Amino acid sequence: MTKYIETKVSLMWLLSGFMSIMGLLGVGVWNVAAANAQIDRIAESVARLENQIDARDGRIDRLALEIQTNKSMNEVQNARIQNIEEQLKATRAFVGVKP
């Protein structure tokens, strides 16, 4: 003869188990939402940093162009000064003035 064991589970135990599972699911959903919010904040920070880097790169490019322009102007001015000095030497030599 086979005996069947009937397990009787109380309603309170079933309800408490169900509430525990639902509580754990709620905590899990809460943690996922918090993680998503943190990811959104990080993405905003990254976008802000990218904008700052782009602005900085633009300023660096403008400064590099300004430096190149200044170098070109210096070369032209040095050539003019050298030309004027040569003309002055030639004029003094012609007039007979000693430097």
PDB file of C-alpha atoms in Angstrom, residues 8-83:
ATOM      1  CA  LYS A   8      -0.514  21.468   3.803  1.00  0.00           C
ATOM      2  CA  VAL A   9       0.879  24.938   3.444  1.00  0.00           C
ATOM      3  CA  SER A  10      -0.694  27.640   5.487  1.00  0.00           C
ATOM      4  CA  LEU A  11      -2.178  30.657   3.784  1.00  0.00           C
ATOM      5  CA  MET A  12       0.045  32.946   5.865  1.00  0.00           C
ATOM      6  CA  TRP A  13       3.169  31.157   4.602  1.00  0.00           C
ATOM      7  CA  LEU A  14       2.001  31.451   0.977  1.00  0.00           C
ATOM      8  CA  LEU A  15       1.217  35.141   1.377  1.00  0.00           C
ATOM      9  CA  SER A  16       4.514  35.903   3.087  1.00  0.00           C
ATOM     10  CA  GLY A  17       6.424  34.024   0.369  1.00  0.00           C
ATOM     11  CA  PHE A  18       4.537  35.874  -2.339  1.00  0.00           C
ATOM     12  CA  MET A  19       5.174  39.214  -0.639  1.00  0.00           C
ATOM     13  CA  SER A  20       8.871  38.393  -0.272  1.00  0.00           C
ATOM     14  CA  ILE A  21       9.165  37.571  -3.968  1.00  0.00           C
ATOM     15  CA  MET A  22       7.272  40.719  -4.944  1.00  0.00           C
ATOM     16  CA  GLY A  23       9.461  42.785  -2.608  1.00  0.00           C
ATOM     17  CA  LEU A  24      12.616  41.372  -4.182  1.00  0.00           C
ATOM     18  CA  LEU A  25      11.254  42.110  -7.651  1.00  0.00           C
ATOM     19  CA  GLY A  26      10.428  45.656  -6.544  1.00  0.00           C
ATOM     20  CA  VAL A  27      13.947  46.156  -5.185  1.00  0.00           C
ATOM     21  CA  GLY A  28      15.365  44.795  -8.440  1.00  0.00           C
ATOM     22  CA  VAL A  29      13.251  47.161 -10.525  1.00  0.00           C
ATOM     23  CA  TRP A  30      14.251  50.054  -8.245  1.00  0.00           C
ATOM     24  CA  ASN A  31      17.952  49.210  -8.682  1.00  0.00           C
ATOM     25  CA  VAL A  32      17.595  48.983 -12.460  1.00  0.00           C
ATOM     26  CA  ALA A  33      15.852  52.372 -12.546  1.00  0.00           C
ATOM     27  CA  ALA A  34      18.589  53.900 -10.375  1.00  0.00           C
ATOM     28  CA  ALA A  35      21.278  52.425 -12.635  1.00  0.00           C
ATOM     29  CA  ASN A  36      19.518  53.809 -15.720  1.00  0.00           C
ATOM     30  CA  ALA A  37      19.325  57.257 -14.133  1.00  0.00           C
ATOM     31  CA  GLN A  38      23.024  57.108 -13.312  1.00  0.00           C
ATOM     32  CA  ILE A  39      23.835  56.044 -16.881  1.00  0.00           C
ATOM     33  CA  ASP A  40      21.800  58.999 -18.169  1.00  0.00           C
ATOM     34  CA  ARG A  41      23.732  61.386 -15.905  1.00  0.00           C
ATOM     35  CA  ILE A  42      27.028  59.920 -17.096  1.00  0.00           C
ATOM     36  CA  ALA A  43      25.931  60.250 -20.737  1.00  0.00           C
ATOM     37  CA  GLU A  44      25.057  63.918 -20.138  1.00  0.00           C
ATOM     38  CA  SER A  45      28.460  64.479 -18.530  1.00  0.00           C
ATOM     39  CA  VAL A  46      30.185  62.840 -21.487  1.00  0.00           C
ATOM     40  CA  ALA A  47      28.230  65.012 -23.937  1.00  0.00           C
ATOM     41  CA  ARG A  48      29.134  68.128 -21.945  1.00  0.00           C
ATOM     42  CA  LEU A  49      32.810  67.114 -21.906  1.00  0.00           C
ATOM     43  CA  GLU A  50      32.737  66.459 -25.661  1.00  0.00           C
ATOM     44  CA  ASN A  51      31.353  69.968 -26.218  1.00  0.00           C
ATOM     45  CA  GLN A  52      34.077  71.445 -24.017  1.00  0.00           C
ATOM     46  CA  ILE A  53      36.742  69.472 -25.890  1.00  0.00           C
ATOM     47  CA  ASP A  54      35.355  70.623 -29.243  1.00  0.00           C
ATOM     48  CA  ALA A  55      35.413  74.244 -28.054  1.00  0.00           C
ATOM     49  CA  ARG A  56      38.964  73.814 -26.773  1.00  0.00           C
ATOM     50  CA  ASP A  57      40.070  72.270 -30.065  1.00  0.00           C
ATOM     51  CA  GLY A  58      38.545  75.217 -31.910  1.00  0.00           C
ATOM     52  CA  ARG A  59      40.463  77.660 -29.713  1.00  0.00           C
ATOM     53  CA  ILE A  60      43.678  75.692 -30.237  1.00  0.00           C
ATOM     54  CA  ASP A  61      43.169  75.747 -34.011  1.00  0.00           C
ATOM     55  CA  ARG A  62      42.569  79.512 -33.951  1.00  0.00           C
ATOM     56  CA  LEU A  63      45.670  80.057 -31.820  1.00  0.00           C
ATOM     57  CA  ALA A  64      47.774  77.875 -34.134  1.00  0.00           C
ATOM     58  CA  LEU A  65      46.567  79.913 -37.117  1.00  0.00           C
ATOM     59  CA  GLU A  66      47.321  83.141 -35.246  1.00  0.00           C
ATOM     60  CA  ILE A  67      50.831  81.902 -34.410  1.00  0.00           C
ATOM     61  CA  GLN A  68      51.437  80.998 -38.046  1.00  0.00           C
ATOM     62  CA  THR A  69      50.163  84.425 -39.143  1.00  0.00           C
ATOM     63  CA  ASN A  70      52.410  86.141 -36.596  1.00  0.00           C
ATOM     64  CA  LYS A  71      55.422  84.118 -37.786  1.00  0.00           C
ATOM     65  CA  SER A  72      54.713  85.166 -41.363  1.00  0.00           C
ATOM     66  CA  MET A  73      54.357  88.805 -40.319  1.00  0.00           C
ATOM     67  CA  ASN A  74      57.624  88.594 -38.355  1.00  0.00           C
ATOM     68  CA  GLU A  75      59.429  87.193 -41.382  1.00  0.00           C
ATOM     69  CA  VAL A  76      58.094  90.014 -43.559  1.00  0.00           C
ATOM     70  CA  GLN A  77      59.010  92.630 -40.953  1.00  0.00           C
ATOM     71  CA  ASN A  78      62.499  91.152 -40.526  1.00  0.00           C
ATOM     72  CA  ALA A  79      62.990  91.288 -44.292  1.00  0.00           C
ATOM     73  CA  ARG A  80      61.865  94.931 -44.335  1.00  0.00           C
ATOM     74  CA  ILE A  81      64.176  95.827 -41.436  1.00  0.00           C
ATOM     75  CA  GLN A  82      67.077  94.115 -43.172  1.00  0.00           C
ATOM     76  CA  ASN A  83      66.269  95.970 -46.390  1.00  0.00           C
TER      77      ASN A  83
END
